[in-house]
Short mmCIF file of C-alpha atoms and ligand atoms in Angstrom, two decimals:
data_model
loop_
_atom_site.label_atom_id
_atom_site.label_comp_id
_atom_site.label_asym_id
_atom_site.label_seq_id
_atom_site.Cartn_x
_atom_site.Cartn_y
_atom_site.Cartn_z
CA UNK W 1 142.85 124.28 100.67
CA UNK W 2 139.65 124.63 98.90
CA UNK W 3 136.74 122.49 100.56
CA UNK W 4 135.82 119.70 97.67
CA UNK W 5 132.44 119.01 98.18
CA UNK W 6 131.11 115.32 96.89
CA UNK W 7 129.56 115.56 93.51
CA UNK W 8 126.39 113.65 93.29
CA UNK W 9 125.47 112.36 89.50
CA UNK W 10 122.24 114.35 88.74
CA UNK W 11 124.00 117.27 90.27
CA UNK W 12 127.24 116.81 88.47
CA UNK W 13 125.12 116.77 85.09
CA UNK W 14 123.71 119.82 85.79
CA UNK W 15 127.11 121.51 86.34
CA UNK W 16 126.28 121.62 90.29
CA UNK W 17 128.36 120.68 93.23
CA UNK W 18 126.31 119.16 96.10
CA UNK W 19 126.54 117.75 99.55
CA UNK W 20 125.16 114.71 99.73
CA UNK W 21 123.44 115.09 103.74
CA UNK W 22 121.78 113.36 106.07
CA UNK W 23 120.25 115.41 109.00
CA UNK W 24 119.43 114.60 112.61
CA UNK W 25 117.16 117.09 114.19
CA UNK W 26 114.48 117.45 116.89
CA UNK W 27 112.40 119.96 114.81
CA UNK W 28 111.98 122.72 116.90
CA UNK W 29 111.53 126.39 115.12
CA UNK W 30 115.18 126.75 114.38
CA UNK W 31 115.52 122.99 113.26
CA UNK W 32 112.60 123.83 110.45
CA UNK W 33 114.43 126.68 109.14
CA UNK W 34 117.26 124.61 109.02
CA UNK W 35 115.41 122.09 106.66
CA UNK W 36 114.17 124.74 104.69
CA UNK W 37 117.63 125.94 104.03
CA UNK W 38 119.05 123.06 103.21
CA UNK W 39 115.84 122.30 100.43
CA UNK W 40 116.63 126.16 99.47
CA UNK W 41 120.40 125.41 98.99
CA UNK W 42 121.32 124.25 95.28
CA UNK W 43 124.45 122.86 96.67
CA UNK W 44 122.51 120.49 99.05
CA UNK W 45 121.60 116.93 98.33
CA UNK W 46 119.11 115.98 100.89
CA UNK W 47 119.47 112.20 101.63
CA UNK W 48 117.16 111.37 104.55
CA UNK W 49 116.39 112.94 108.04
CA UNK W 50 116.56 111.39 111.03
CA UNK W 51 114.28 112.36 113.87
CA UNK W 52 115.29 112.38 117.87
CA UNK W 53 113.66 113.30 120.89
CA UNK W 54 114.56 116.70 122.07
CA UNK W 55 112.85 120.41 121.51
CA UNK W 56 109.11 117.93 121.70
CA UNK W 57 108.67 114.14 122.16
CA UNK W 58 109.94 111.80 118.91
CA UNK W 59 106.79 111.41 117.36
CA UNK W 60 106.01 115.59 117.49
CA UNK W 61 109.54 115.79 115.90
CA UNK W 62 108.88 113.26 113.11
CA UNK W 63 105.54 115.18 112.32
CA UNK W 64 106.54 118.37 112.29
CA UNK W 65 109.87 117.35 109.69
CA UNK W 66 107.43 115.90 107.38
CA UNK W 67 105.20 118.88 107.60
CA UNK W 68 108.00 121.14 106.75
CA UNK W 69 109.21 119.20 103.92
CA UNK W 70 105.74 119.29 102.27
CA UNK W 71 105.78 123.14 102.88
CA UNK W 72 109.17 123.30 101.04
CA UNK W 73 108.11 120.78 98.15
CA UNK W 74 110.11 117.96 99.28
CA UNK W 75 107.88 115.06 100.26
CA UNK W 76 110.26 112.78 98.77
CA UNK W 77 112.70 113.02 101.24
CA UNK W 78 113.00 109.66 103.56
CA UNK W 79 112.22 110.71 107.08
CA UNK W 80 112.53 107.93 109.67
CA UNK W 81 112.10 108.25 113.79
CA UNK W 82 114.65 107.46 116.04
CA UNK W 83 114.98 106.30 119.77
CA UNK W 84 112.29 108.05 121.55
CA UNK W 85 113.95 109.32 124.82
CA UNK W 86 117.91 109.83 125.61
CA UNK W 87 120.23 107.01 126.39
CA UNK W 88 120.10 107.23 130.60
CA UNK W 89 118.02 109.80 131.42
CA UNK W 90 114.02 111.11 131.50
CA UNK W 91 113.18 113.23 128.32
CA UNK W 92 112.86 116.77 128.71
CA UNK W 93 111.33 119.00 126.57
CA UNK W 94 111.37 122.81 126.04
CA UNK W 95 107.50 123.90 124.96
CA UNK W 96 108.57 127.01 126.58
CA UNK W 97 111.37 128.06 123.71
CA UNK W 98 109.54 126.22 120.98
CA UNK W 99 106.15 126.08 121.54
CA UNK W 100 103.36 122.92 122.78
CA UNK W 101 104.01 121.34 119.07
CA UNK W 102 107.41 122.55 118.46
CA UNK W 103 106.55 125.33 115.91
CA UNK W 104 105.46 128.13 118.01
CA UNK W 105 102.41 130.10 116.63
CA UNK W 106 102.30 127.97 113.47
CA UNK W 107 100.23 125.84 111.96
CA UNK W 108 100.83 123.20 109.15
CA UNK W 109 98.62 120.82 107.32
CA UNK W 110 98.97 117.14 109.08
CA UNK W 111 101.88 115.26 107.31
CA UNK W 112 100.66 113.14 104.28
CA UNK W 113 104.24 111.69 103.41
CA UNK W 114 104.71 108.54 104.87
CA UNK W 115 107.30 107.82 107.99
CA UNK W 116 110.03 106.01 106.72
CA UNK W 117 110.04 101.86 108.46
CA UNK W 118 114.03 102.55 109.11
CA UNK W 119 114.50 102.99 112.27
CA UNK W 120 116.86 106.61 112.64
CA UNK W 121 120.14 105.29 113.80
CA UNK W 122 119.82 101.97 111.47
CA UNK W 123 119.11 104.46 108.14
CA UNK W 124 122.19 106.28 109.21
CA UNK W 125 124.53 103.21 109.02
CA UNK W 126 122.83 101.37 106.23
CA UNK W 127 123.65 104.97 104.04
CA UNK W 128 126.87 105.31 105.13
CA UNK W 129 127.74 101.89 104.38
CA UNK W 130 125.94 102.24 101.02
CA UNK W 131 128.25 104.95 100.04
CA UNK W 132 131.27 104.72 101.94
CA UNK W 133 133.47 108.33 102.37
CA UNK W 134 130.50 110.34 100.76
CA UNK W 135 127.82 111.81 103.12
CA UNK W 136 127.85 114.40 105.44
CA UNK W 137 126.16 114.30 108.84
CA UNK W 138 124.46 116.99 110.63
CA UNK W 139 123.35 116.82 113.96
CA UNK W 140 121.09 119.34 115.13
CA UNK W 141 119.29 117.64 118.32
CA UNK W 142 120.28 115.44 121.04
CA UNK W 143 123.16 112.93 120.04
CA UNK W 144 120.80 110.05 121.00
CA UNK W 145 120.56 108.61 117.51
CA UNK W 146 124.28 109.00 116.61
CA UNK W 147 125.49 107.41 119.64
CA UNK W 148 123.12 104.41 118.75
CA UNK W 149 124.41 104.29 115.04
CA UNK W 150 128.26 104.59 116.42
CA UNK W 151 127.94 101.57 118.76
CA UNK W 152 126.19 99.60 116.16
CA UNK W 153 128.60 100.09 113.48
CA UNK W 154 131.81 101.55 114.86
CA UNK W 155 133.52 101.90 111.36
CA UNK W 156 130.72 105.11 111.31
CA UNK W 157 133.21 107.90 111.71
CA UNK W 158 135.35 106.45 109.04
CA UNK W 159 132.13 105.50 106.26
CA UNK W 160 130.96 109.31 106.79
CA UNK W 161 132.53 112.10 104.82
CA UNK W 162 131.97 114.38 107.60
CA UNK W 163 130.02 115.59 110.94
CA UNK W 164 128.97 118.83 111.72
CA UNK W 165 127.34 119.17 115.09
CA UNK W 166 125.42 121.71 116.41
CA UNK W 167 125.85 121.38 120.23
CA UNK W 168 127.99 122.65 123.50
CA UNK W 169 129.32 125.62 124.99
CA UNK W 170 132.78 125.94 125.18
CA UNK W 171 134.13 129.40 125.67
CA UNK W 172 130.75 131.05 126.58
CA UNK W 173 128.07 130.24 129.00
CA UNK W 174 124.81 127.93 128.72
CA UNK W 175 121.36 128.09 127.82
CA UNK W 176 119.85 125.19 129.84
CA UNK W 177 121.94 125.42 133.00
CA UNK W 178 124.81 127.90 133.54
CA UNK W 179 127.35 125.76 131.50
CA UNK W 180 125.33 123.74 129.59
CA UNK W 181 123.78 123.67 126.15
CA UNK W 182 120.39 122.35 125.55
CA UNK W 183 121.58 119.42 123.01
CA UNK W 184 124.24 118.50 125.31
CA UNK W 185 122.19 118.44 128.24
CA UNK W 186 119.42 116.55 126.92
CA UNK W 187 121.59 113.23 126.52
CA UNK W 188 124.79 113.81 127.69
CA UNK W 189 125.61 110.29 127.54
CA UNK W 190 125.12 110.02 123.94
CA UNK W 191 127.21 113.25 123.36
CA UNK W 192 130.33 111.82 125.16
CA UNK W 193 130.32 108.67 123.04
CA UNK W 194 129.96 110.51 119.95
CA UNK W 195 132.88 112.62 120.89
CA UNK W 196 135.14 109.95 121.56
CA UNK W 197 133.92 107.65 118.75
CA UNK W 198 134.37 110.47 116.01
CA UNK W 199 137.47 112.20 117.58
CA UNK W 200 140.22 109.76 117.01
CA UNK W 201 141.65 112.20 114.10
CA UNK W 202 144.71 109.47 113.24
CA UNK W 203 142.01 106.72 112.09
CA UNK W 204 139.67 108.98 110.44
CA UNK W 205 142.38 110.97 108.05
CA UNK W 206 141.36 109.84 104.31
CA UNK W 207 142.87 111.38 101.22
CA UNK W 208 140.12 113.70 100.49
CA UNK W 209 138.32 114.59 103.78
CA UNK W 210 138.48 118.17 104.41
CA UNK W 211 138.86 117.52 108.78
CA UNK W 212 138.89 113.97 110.29
CA UNK W 213 137.74 115.60 113.36
CA UNK W 214 133.63 116.52 113.79
CA UNK W 215 133.22 120.03 113.75
CA UNK W 216 130.84 121.29 116.52
CA UNK W 217 129.35 124.86 116.54
CA UNK W 218 128.43 125.84 119.96
CA UNK W 219 126.66 128.91 121.60
CA UNK W 220 130.06 130.35 121.44
CA UNK W 221 129.10 130.77 117.23
CA UNK W 222 125.60 129.96 117.32
CA UNK W 223 124.06 133.01 119.70
CA UNK W 224 125.58 135.05 117.12
CA UNK W 225 123.23 134.53 114.58
CA UNK W 226 120.12 136.58 115.69
CA UNK W 227 117.28 136.34 113.70
CA UNK W 228 115.90 139.89 113.44
CA UNK W 229 112.56 141.13 112.10
CA UNK W 230 114.50 142.82 109.45
CA UNK W 231 115.88 139.78 108.06
CA UNK W 232 112.06 138.30 107.85
CA UNK W 233 111.27 141.80 106.14
CA UNK W 234 114.18 141.29 103.31
CA UNK W 235 112.99 137.62 102.76
CA UNK W 236 109.41 138.44 102.54
CA UNK W 237 110.63 141.09 99.97
CA UNK W 238 112.66 138.46 97.84
CA UNK W 239 109.23 136.28 98.08
CA UNK W 240 107.15 139.42 96.63
CA UNK W 241 105.00 139.19 100.25
CA UNK W 242 104.62 141.31 102.97
CA UNK W 243 106.40 140.08 106.19
CA UNK W 244 103.18 137.99 107.69
CA UNK W 245 102.98 135.95 104.05
CA UNK W 246 100.32 138.02 102.91
CA UNK W 247 100.23 138.87 99.22
CA UNK W 248 99.14 142.02 97.56
CA UNK W 249 97.55 143.34 100.52
CA UNK W 250 98.68 146.48 102.67
CA UNK W 251 102.14 147.99 102.78
CA UNK W 252 105.47 146.07 103.06
CA UNK W 253 106.19 145.88 106.75
CA UNK W 254 102.57 145.53 107.81
CA UNK W 255 101.10 142.49 109.92
CA UNK W 256 97.52 144.10 110.48
CA UNK W 257 94.75 140.95 110.61
CA UNK W 258 96.92 138.24 111.83
CA UNK W 259 95.64 136.16 114.40
CA UNK W 260 97.76 134.20 117.23
CA UNK W 261 97.41 130.83 115.10
CA UNK W 262 98.51 132.65 112.21
CA UNK W 263 95.52 132.24 109.74
CA UNK W 264 95.59 135.01 107.01
CA UNK W 265 92.14 137.00 106.71
CA UNK W 266 89.53 135.24 105.11
CA UNK W 267 89.86 134.65 101.24
CA UNK W 268 93.28 136.56 101.37
CA UNK W 269 96.28 135.08 99.29
CA UNK W 270 99.22 134.00 101.70
CA UNK W 271 102.63 132.76 101.09
CA UNK W 272 102.62 129.34 103.09
CA UNK W 273 106.35 129.10 103.68
CA UNK W 274 107.01 132.98 105.00
CA UNK W 275 103.52 132.73 106.80
CA UNK W 276 105.09 129.71 108.31
CA UNK W 277 108.58 131.21 109.19
CA UNK W 278 106.38 134.75 110.56
CA UNK W 279 104.42 132.43 112.78
CA UNK W 280 107.11 129.80 113.99
CA UNK W 281 109.44 133.13 114.63
CA UNK W 282 107.36 135.26 116.09
CA UNK W 283 107.07 132.64 118.77
CA UNK W 284 110.79 132.24 118.97
CA UNK W 285 111.15 135.88 119.21
CA UNK W 286 108.90 136.61 121.68
CA UNK W 287 110.94 134.08 123.71
CA UNK W 288 114.33 135.06 123.26
CA UNK W 289 112.82 138.26 124.48
CA UNK W 290 111.85 137.40 127.55
CA UNK W 291 114.94 135.58 128.46
CA UNK W 292 117.52 137.13 126.09
CA UNK W 293 116.84 140.63 126.06
CA UNK W 294 116.32 141.16 122.58
CA UNK W 295 113.41 140.90 120.03
CA UNK W 296 114.93 138.10 117.74
CA UNK W 297 115.68 134.82 117.84
CA UNK W 298 119.12 132.53 117.74
CA UNK W 299 119.11 130.48 114.83
CA UNK W 300 121.83 127.97 115.95
CA UNK W 301 120.79 124.93 113.67
CA UNK W 302 120.43 126.76 110.23
CA UNK W 303 124.25 128.13 110.69
CA UNK W 304 125.28 124.83 111.67
CA UNK W 305 124.00 123.48 108.44
CA UNK W 306 124.86 125.78 106.31
CA UNK W 307 128.78 125.49 107.59
CA UNK W 308 128.24 121.71 106.38
CA UNK W 309 127.52 123.12 102.98
CA UNK W 310 130.37 125.67 103.12
CA UNK W 311 133.19 125.51 105.92
CA UNK W 312 134.61 128.43 105.12
CA UNK W 313 131.56 130.48 107.03
CA UNK W 314 133.35 129.67 110.50
CA UNK W 315 137.34 129.31 111.94
CA UNK W 316 137.83 125.98 114.07
CA UNK W 317 140.23 125.46 116.38
CA UNK W 318 140.83 121.80 117.21
CA UNK W 319 140.52 121.24 120.74
CA UNK W 320 139.83 118.10 123.27
CA UNK W 321 136.56 117.97 124.74
CA UNK W 322 134.61 115.71 127.22
CA UNK W 323 131.24 115.76 128.71
CA UNK W 324 130.55 115.71 132.16
CA UNK W 325 128.08 113.21 133.45
CA UNK W 326 128.34 113.16 137.25
CA UNK W 327 128.75 116.92 137.91
CA UNK W 328 126.69 118.48 141.10
CA UNK W 329 125.75 121.75 138.68
CA UNK W 330 127.87 120.76 135.27
CA UNK W 331 126.25 117.82 133.93
CA UNK W 332 125.95 118.07 130.32
CA UNK W 333 129.20 120.28 130.01
CA UNK W 334 131.46 120.21 127.16
CA UNK W 335 134.55 120.59 129.10
CA UNK W 336 137.20 121.86 126.43
CA UNK W 337 140.97 122.01 127.61
CA UNK W 338 142.36 124.75 126.01
CA UNK W 339 145.26 124.83 127.53
CA UNK W 340 145.92 121.41 126.78
CA UNK W 341 146.52 119.86 130.55
CA UNK W 342 144.89 116.75 129.88
CA UNK W 343 147.94 116.05 127.28
CA UNK W 344 145.04 113.98 125.16
CA UNK W 345 145.05 115.04 121.60
CA UNK W 346 142.05 117.20 120.27
CA UNK W 347 138.77 115.29 118.97
CA UNK W 348 136.82 118.08 117.87
CA UNK W 349 137.13 121.21 115.77
CA UNK W 350 135.07 123.81 117.58
CA UNK W 351 133.90 126.79 115.62
CA UNK W 352 135.45 129.63 117.37
CA UNK W 353 134.37 132.59 114.77
CA UNK W 354 131.44 132.80 112.06
CA UNK W 355 130.82 135.09 109.48
CA UNK W 356 127.25 135.55 110.38
CA UNK W 357 126.65 138.43 107.89
CA UNK W 358 127.19 136.13 105.09
CA UNK W 359 125.17 133.55 106.47
CA UNK W 360 122.64 135.80 107.19
CA UNK W 361 122.69 137.12 103.22
CA UNK W 362 122.95 133.80 101.99
CA UNK W 363 119.98 132.64 104.30
CA UNK W 364 117.43 135.43 103.25
CA UNK W 365 118.54 134.98 99.55
CA UNK W 366 118.17 131.14 99.45
CA UNK W 367 114.91 131.02 101.47
CA UNK W 368 113.02 134.05 100.21
CA UNK W 369 113.66 132.36 96.68
CA UNK W 370 112.27 128.70 97.92
CA UNK W 371 109.39 131.15 99.21
CA UNK W 372 109.27 132.57 96.00
CA UNK W 373 108.70 129.75 94.28
CA UNK W 374 106.19 128.34 96.30
CA UNK W 375 103.61 130.84 95.86
C1 BDR A 401 119.69 123.87 120.43
O1 BDR A 401 118.58 123.51 121.18
C2 BDR A 401 117.49 123.40 120.50
O2 BDR A 401 116.30 123.98 121.52
C3 BDR A 401 117.79 124.41 119.20
O3 BDR A 401 116.83 123.50 118.20
C4 BDR A 401 119.24 124.01 119.17
O4 BDR A 401 119.82 122.85 118.28
C5 BDR A 401 120.39 125.05 120.71
O5 BDR A 401 120.68 125.06 122.22
CA1 CA A 402 117.71 121.21 117.24
#
């Protein structure tokens, strides 16, 4: 069955079908790439962004999120901060993966757009009630805000059109402990609440829902999305600059004159988006080169966001998933009952395959075009 995204009014007038979306994130390098992809996508109506503690603390997440939206020319998007700690555990951040401020070596001007006065989980509930059946919620972070939202409004799964989650590891190894993925590991209690609340297929089913279950993209597919220097080179070429963002300077592919902090040589013109990507990703690539054996970076969150706009990018299988909360070695593991030994109905559509080349072509084209337009 063809996927039929919600058509918002102004977009309908322009003849473009757009998915009305709220993003919950912990920006974070790959979160920032997902936000750029959302802004760059003509089929995305970015309604609001809510911020969760994770890669960095929630205040820094809100700062990064607004700075990236301003970089992309979208200071009009509402950005709200949510709960600043996991539901039941101490917050652990990951400066070694994303840098001390969450954006690698990049430096962005301090955000000027105001922070919303709404509490993140309240924003999710209020918008879902205001537009029942219309909104797609994309989660790129620990599920703290979403758990609080569903505790406040148990009807949330039926008020949202669709939920797409970056989180978990269903048939592959973890990235935080041997079997656990970062987002679930930071707040496993929240993940358990969300998988339980959103996973009731019978009561979620509606006439125009593409699937009643949330779609989860775990490391099984997101670790196939390896952003390589050649992707940045292609994107920069589309933006008309070198891969370090410098314009009209040395040959394409040159990265000469770049400081660790990412400043361009004095007086030279730069493409700010490409420069941001180069400096953020250089940190991320160095991390992956140390821990994962390749000079590149997994871009988990952009793949999830792209899937929310185009579900045909992945193939899913419905499975029953529970979250381990009390393991000696496995707390935060997303345990998937592939053989149905529990005899419980599936509660998650888990992505098992992804069309990675198609995703990267789209990412490079869209973000490259956005960068070209922001020169
Ligand atoms: C997830 O963890 C975070 O570090 C990334 O932003 C992504 O959301 C991958 O495990
Ligand atoms: Ca994230």
